[in-house]
Every structure is written in structure tokens, then in C-alpha cells.
Amino acid sequence: MFFGEMVTGQKRYRVRVDEHGKLEIPASLAERFGLRAGEQTMLEENGRQLILHRPVTFLERVYVEPTNVCNLHCRTCIRNVWDEPAGYMSEETYERLLQGVKVFYPPPTLFFSGYGEPLAHPRIFKMVAAARSIGAEVEIITNGTLLGEDACRTLLKLGVSVLWVSLDGATPQGYMDVRLGDALGQILSNLRRFDQLKREYGAATQLGIAFVAMRRNIHELPRLLELGRELGARYYSISNVLAHTRQLHAESLYEQAQYDPEAEKPSLLPLINLPRADFPPDVQSALAAAIRDGYRLEISGLDALRTGNRCPFIEKGSLSVRWDGKVSPCLPLLHSHESYLGEQVRRSHAYFVGDVNDQRLDHIWCEPAYVELRQRLQTFDFSPCVVCNSCEMAEQNLEDCFGNTQPACGGCLWAQGLIQCP
């Protein structure tokens, strides 16, 4: 028999291989990651590590779009290039959503996000309260402009797990350059009040900051991290910009990373194993040169640049629900839109697996065709459109040269680790 340790975050678990060669996982972990008897999942060999993925049958997170309406007009927003009706999730649609959510055990986290401002929904606090009443954890993202004192108090009293605030600038000028409005001072005031009230209540709600990095604002990231420290931020989600226009394409920071053909075969890259160390400017320059020249980096045995071809929404065990009740496998497929894939425009057509107004969420989740799609997304057997991008199939997500039909996800920048959402 073999005994070892499994590291999960900051926790270590003693696991055992029994006399039949079967790995025994602690019951609390098995429940948290949906490892139930009879389930199938994927075991990935990654150098000296084995990565056990959650089963695709386990729903852990539901992204809920309360509205696609927003009170800001940011230069980076997808709403600048779409032609879709504006709307708010109705009380009836949300109630139907919850009827399906509460069937799952444990209930999935509800993350209020999407392509609008969640706090602009007139019933958002009742929606959060209803989710908490069925035992679901709640996260919410906001641009921070509507985060007044009453909103702060309500979210803290309701026990929201994480409040995410989207900040694409750390100075008034930097903020205005992206958000096209002079609201940073008010947002920071709101967040300082939130931190003060959190301390008064002894609340466990954590603050997260989301930042979309571009050429015009990347120099503000160090100051943003300082602000986050002052405000008590626990989490940071930093993404590249999804270029909906040629102007945004010129702002992107991933031109070489997007076209690196070696990303398709990372095991063939030379491996540099680094120790933990300080990172003064000269060390940073050396590491940047190594990455640029096509080396794979490990720091203390951990992959510093985990490669693409993995759907982050599948890895999170998530699905997404649009404001009108339509259910999609991921946030990017909630709305049809255009963005740049290299020098050409790619049309991403919305794709739905159901509608909570017509079918309960747990039934949608268990539909055989949807389960098969999640399995396909987990193995990610799609054509390498991001790297290749040389035929007309890459111009849309309708089909690819491997024979996949919609959704053909080979051109998805989320799956290549270039774009990410909290």
C-alpha cells in the first residue's frame, strides 16, 4: 500500500491507495468536487504531477446575467459592437432558475455577472437574498458606481462571498481613458466605505478586483495592486482585452502569445525549472527573454505558464444563464458578437443548450447532448484556429476542420488562457 499527500490550495490531505490499487480520497473533498461513485472524470499527466479534473456532471457555478444594461460606456465593452435588445431578468424567470438550482447538492454558487451592470437590476438584492435562502453561495461583479452605503450594507448582511469590482485604471486619467467617465474617486470612496462596514459587521465577504490589461493601461497595474492592498482585496483577476474593434486590437498584449505554435505541443518545449526567488528587474528581463525564446518555465516544480486548450468554464464546473432565461455553456456564448482573431474578424454566434422558462435547470444540465458537449470541451479536441487562423472556418464558430459543429471552440481566446473572467 502507498501513502502520500495531496495538496489542495493551502490544505494538505493524506490519501491512500488501497490493496486493490484504488485511490481513496477524503469524503469532504469527494463531495466538494463531485467525485461520486460511478462517475467518470479525466486524469491528466503533467510532468511530475497528476491532475484530477472534476467530473463534467458536477455543477459548481451558475453565472447569472441579471441584465445586459449598463450605466457606463467603456471603450472595451462588447455592447459597442452588438445589435441585441436590452432587458432585465424577470421575477418569473429567476424563480424558475432557482427551482432548478436548489435540486443540486451542494447547491452551486450563483455568480451575478454577464454583460451588464448587475446592480442596475431593480430587484438585484431580492435576487441575492433568494439565492442565499436556498443555501447557495453568491458572488457578484460590479463597476462600483452604484455601490452606495445601502448597497454595501445589504450585500454584507446577505453574506455575499465575494464582491468583485471591475477597475481598469488606478488614477483618474487612466480610469477615464478606458471607462470614458470620471467616476474613480466615487468608486474608491464606495470601496473604502465597504471595507469599513465589513470590519464593523465582522463580515466574511471578500473583495476581488478585475482588471483588463491593454497597452494604454498596463503601466497602472502596480498602482492598482497598491490600491487593492489598501482596500483589503483578497483576489485579483487580470485579463487581456477582447478586441471588438481594430483600435482595441492595436491595444492587445498577446500578439506573440496568440500565434505561438509551440503552445500546441508544450511537452516538446525545453523546460527551465526555477527556484523561488526575488524578481528584481534584471531577473524579470531574463525570464521574459526565456519565455519569448520558447522555453517552458516551472517554479518549484509548478508550471508557471500552463498551456491552453482547456475551457475555463468547464474546469469551473459552470454554465451561464442570460437575462431572458436562455442557458449557455459559457459567458462568451451568451450573446453573438465579433472580435479580432489576429488580423481578421471572427463572428461568434450565441449558442444555447436550453431555456429555464421551458425546462428546469437540472434537466437541462443532464441532457445527454449537453453532457457530451462538456466531455468534448474537457478533452478539447478542436482545431487550433487561434494558432492556425488560415481558412474561412476560423471566421466563425460554426464548424472547424476537425469536423466539429457549433460551438466550434478552437478560436476561443478564453480556452487559450488569453482572456479570463473571475
PDB file of N, CA and C in Angstrom, residues 214-252:
ATOM      1  N   MET A 214      -4.298  46.443 -21.131  1.00  0.00           N
ATOM      2  CA  MET A 214      -4.050  46.903 -22.503  1.00  0.00           C
ATOM      3  C   MET A 214      -2.768  47.717 -22.516  1.00  0.00           C
ATOM      4  N   ARG A 215      -2.321  48.064 -23.710  1.00  0.00           N
ATOM      5  CA  ARG A 215      -1.122  48.889 -23.812  1.00  0.00           C
ATOM      6  C   ARG A 215      -1.309  50.227 -23.102  1.00  0.00           C
ATOM      7  N   ARG A 216      -2.515  50.770 -23.169  1.00  0.00           N
ATOM      8  CA  ARG A 216      -2.749  52.095 -22.618  1.00  0.00           C
ATOM      9  C   ARG A 216      -2.849  52.117 -21.091  1.00  0.00           C
ATOM     10  N   ASN A 217      -3.050  50.951 -20.455  1.00  0.00           N
ATOM     11  CA  ASN A 217      -3.244  50.989 -19.001  1.00  0.00           C
ATOM     12  C   ASN A 217      -2.368  50.021 -18.215  1.00  0.00           C
ATOM     13  N   ILE A 218      -1.546  49.210 -18.883  1.00  0.00           N
ATOM     14  CA  ILE A 218      -0.773  48.206 -18.156  1.00  0.00           C
ATOM     15  C   ILE A 218       0.185  48.853 -17.160  1.00  0.00           C
ATOM     16  N   HIS A 219       0.621  50.078 -17.442  1.00  0.00           N
ATOM     17  CA  HIS A 219       1.527  50.756 -16.511  1.00  0.00           C
ATOM     18  C   HIS A 219       0.842  51.091 -15.195  1.00  0.00           C
ATOM     19  N   GLU A 220      -0.501  51.031 -15.158  1.00  0.00           N
ATOM     20  CA  GLU A 220      -1.245  51.348 -13.942  1.00  0.00           C
ATOM     21  C   GLU A 220      -1.425  50.134 -13.030  1.00  0.00           C
ATOM     22  N   LEU A 221      -1.046  48.951 -13.503  1.00  0.00           N
ATOM     23  CA  LEU A 221      -1.263  47.743 -12.710  1.00  0.00           C
ATOM     24  C   LEU A 221      -0.559  47.782 -11.355  1.00  0.00           C
ATOM     25  N   PRO A 222       0.711  48.204 -11.252  1.00  0.00           N
ATOM     26  CA  PRO A 222       1.334  48.256  -9.919  1.00  0.00           C
ATOM     27  C   PRO A 222       0.567  49.139  -8.944  1.00  0.00           C
ATOM     28  N   ARG A 223       0.094  50.290  -9.415  1.00  0.00           N
ATOM     29  CA  ARG A 223      -0.679  51.174  -8.539  1.00  0.00           C
ATOM     30  C   ARG A 223      -2.016  50.539  -8.177  1.00  0.00           C
ATOM     31  N   LEU A 224      -2.614  49.805  -9.120  1.00  0.00           N
ATOM     32  CA  LEU A 224      -3.871  49.122  -8.829  1.00  0.00           C
ATOM     33  C   LEU A 224      -3.686  48.100  -7.715  1.00  0.00           C
ATOM     34  N   LEU A 225      -2.576  47.369  -7.745  1.00  0.00           N
ATOM     35  CA  LEU A 225      -2.308  46.386  -6.699  1.00  0.00           C
ATOM     36  C   LEU A 225      -2.105  47.072  -5.350  1.00  0.00           C
ATOM     37  N   GLU A 226      -1.486  48.243  -5.364  1.00  0.00           N
ATOM     38  CA  GLU A 226      -1.343  49.009  -4.125  1.00  0.00           C
ATOM     39  C   GLU A 226      -2.710  49.430  -3.596  1.00  0.00           C
ATOM     40  N   LEU A 227      -3.564  49.915  -4.487  1.00  0.00           N
ATOM     41  CA  LEU A 227      -4.919  50.283  -4.080  1.00  0.00           C
ATOM     42  C   LEU A 227      -5.653  49.078  -3.509  1.00  0.00           C
ATOM     43  N   GLY A 228      -5.508  47.940  -4.170  1.00  0.00           N
ATOM     44  CA  GLY A 228      -6.160  46.733  -3.682  1.00  0.00           C
ATOM     45  C   GLY A 228      -5.715  46.373  -2.288  1.00  0.00           C
ATOM     46  N   ARG A 229      -4.430  46.524  -2.016  1.00  0.00           N
ATOM     47  CA  ARG A 229      -3.917  46.239  -0.677  1.00  0.00           C
ATOM     48  C   ARG A 229      -4.538  47.192   0.341  1.00  0.00           C
ATOM     49  N   GLU A 230      -4.640  48.463  -0.020  1.00  0.00           N
ATOM     50  CA  GLU A 230      -5.243  49.447   0.882  1.00  0.00           C
ATOM     51  C   GLU A 230      -6.713  49.140   1.147  1.00  0.00           C
ATOM     52  N   LEU A 231      -7.387  48.595   0.142  1.00  0.00           N
ATOM     53  CA  LEU A 231      -8.821  48.327   0.250  1.00  0.00           C
ATOM     54  C   LEU A 231      -9.127  46.935   0.796  1.00  0.00           C
ATOM     55  N   GLY A 232      -8.097  46.151   1.062  1.00  0.00           N
ATOM     56  CA  GLY A 232      -8.303  44.816   1.614  1.00  0.00           C
ATOM     57  C   GLY A 232      -8.684  43.771   0.591  1.00  0.00           C
ATOM     58  N   ALA A 233      -8.311  43.968  -0.677  1.00  0.00           N
ATOM     59  CA  ALA A 233      -8.655  42.992  -1.718  1.00  0.00           C
ATOM     60  C   ALA A 233      -7.946  41.665  -1.470  1.00  0.00           C
ATOM     61  N   ARG A 234      -8.678  40.588  -1.660  1.00  0.00           N
ATOM     62  CA  ARG A 234      -8.143  39.240  -1.475  1.00  0.00           C
ATOM     63  C   ARG A 234      -7.816  38.580  -2.813  1.00  0.00           C
ATOM     64  N   TYR A 235      -8.569  38.938  -3.852  1.00  0.00           N
ATOM     65  CA  TYR A 235      -8.411  38.288  -5.147  1.00  0.00           C
ATOM     66  C   TYR A 235      -8.216  39.332  -6.250  1.00  0.00           C
ATOM     67  N   TYR A 236      -7.462  38.953  -7.278  1.00  0.00           N
ATOM     68  CA  TYR A 236      -7.276  39.783  -8.460  1.00  0.00           C
ATOM     69  C   TYR A 236      -7.469  38.901  -9.693  1.00  0.00           C
ATOM     70  N   SER A 237      -8.241  39.376 -10.641  1.00  0.00           N
ATOM     71  CA  SER A 237      -8.416  38.682 -11.912  1.00  0.00           C
ATOM     72  C   SER A 237      -7.969  39.636 -13.014  1.00  0.00           C
ATOM     73  N   ILE A 238      -6.864  39.304 -13.665  1.00  0.00           N
ATOM     74  CA  ILE A 238      -6.292  40.174 -14.689  1.00  0.00           C
ATOM     75  C   ILE A 238      -6.425  39.483 -16.036  1.00  0.00           C
ATOM     76  N   SER A 239      -7.042  40.166 -16.977  1.00  0.00           N
ATOM     77  CA  SER A 239      -7.287  39.595 -18.293  1.00  0.00           C
ATOM     78  C   SER A 239      -6.712  40.495 -19.373  1.00  0.00           C
ATOM     79  N   ASN A 240      -6.429  39.900 -20.522  1.00  0.00           N
ATOM     80  CA  ASN A 240      -6.205  40.695 -21.718  1.00  0.00           C
ATOM     81  C   ASN A 240      -7.535  41.246 -22.209  1.00  0.00           C
ATOM     82  N   VAL A 241      -7.477  42.195 -23.115  1.00  0.00           N
ATOM     83  CA  VAL A 241      -8.693  42.757 -23.690  1.00  0.00           C
ATOM     84  C   VAL A 241      -9.153  41.876 -24.852  1.00  0.00           C
ATOM     85  N   LEU A 242     -10.457  41.656 -24.947  1.00  0.00           N
ATOM     86  CA  LEU A 242     -11.032  41.005 -26.119  1.00  0.00           C
ATOM     87  C   LEU A 242     -11.288  42.105 -27.141  1.00  0.00           C
ATOM     88  N   ALA A 243     -10.562  42.068 -28.250  1.00  0.00           N
ATOM     89  CA  ALA A 243     -10.571  43.183 -29.203  1.00  0.00           C
ATOM     90  C   ALA A 243     -11.799  43.119 -30.103  1.00  0.00           C
ATOM     91  N   HIS A 244     -12.795  43.946 -29.804  1.00  0.00           N
ATOM     92  CA  HIS A 244     -14.002  44.006 -30.627  1.00  0.00           C
ATOM     93  C   HIS A 244     -13.838  44.958 -31.804  1.00  0.00           C
ATOM     94  N   THR A 245     -12.819  45.809 -31.761  1.00  0.00           N
ATOM     95  CA  THR A 245     -12.576  46.774 -32.831  1.00  0.00           C
ATOM     96  C   THR A 245     -11.098  46.738 -33.212  1.00  0.00           C
ATOM     97  N   ARG A 246     -10.783  47.307 -34.368  1.00  0.00           N
ATOM     98  CA  ARG A 246      -9.378  47.358 -34.783  1.00  0.00           C
ATOM     99  C   ARG A 246      -8.564  48.210 -33.824  1.00  0.00           C
ATOM    100  N   GLN A 247      -9.186  49.246 -33.253  1.00  0.00           N
ATOM    101  CA  GLN A 247      -8.477  50.079 -32.284  1.00  0.00           C
ATOM    102  C   GLN A 247      -8.093  49.272 -31.049  1.00  0.00           C
ATOM    103  N   LEU A 248      -9.002  48.426 -30.580  1.00  0.00           N
ATOM    104  CA  LEU A 248      -8.689  47.582 -29.429  1.00  0.00           C
ATOM    105  C   LEU A 248      -7.670  46.507 -29.799  1.00  0.00           C
ATOM    106  N   HIS A 249      -7.722  46.041 -31.026  1.00  0.00           N
ATOM    107  CA  HIS A 249      -6.738  45.049 -31.473  1.00  0.00           C
ATOM    108  C   HIS A 249      -5.326  45.613 -31.353  1.00  0.00           C
ATOM    109  N   ALA A 250      -5.176  46.892 -31.655  1.00  0.00           N
ATOM    110  CA  ALA A 250      -3.866  47.534 -31.539  1.00  0.00           C
ATOM    111  C   ALA A 250      -3.429  47.684 -30.090  1.00  0.00           C
ATOM    112  N   GLU A 251      -4.384  47.559 -29.149  1.00  0.00           N
ATOM    113  CA  GLU A 251      -4.088  47.693 -27.722  1.00  0.00           C
ATOM    114  C   GLU A 251      -3.715  46.363 -27.074  1.00  0.00           C
ATOM    115  N   SER A 252      -3.876  45.256 -27.792  1.00  0.00           N
ATOM    116  CA  SER A 252      -3.722  43.937 -27.166  1.00  0.00           C
ATOM    117  C   SER A 252      -2.271  43.645 -26.825  1.00  0.00           C
TER     118      SER A 252
END
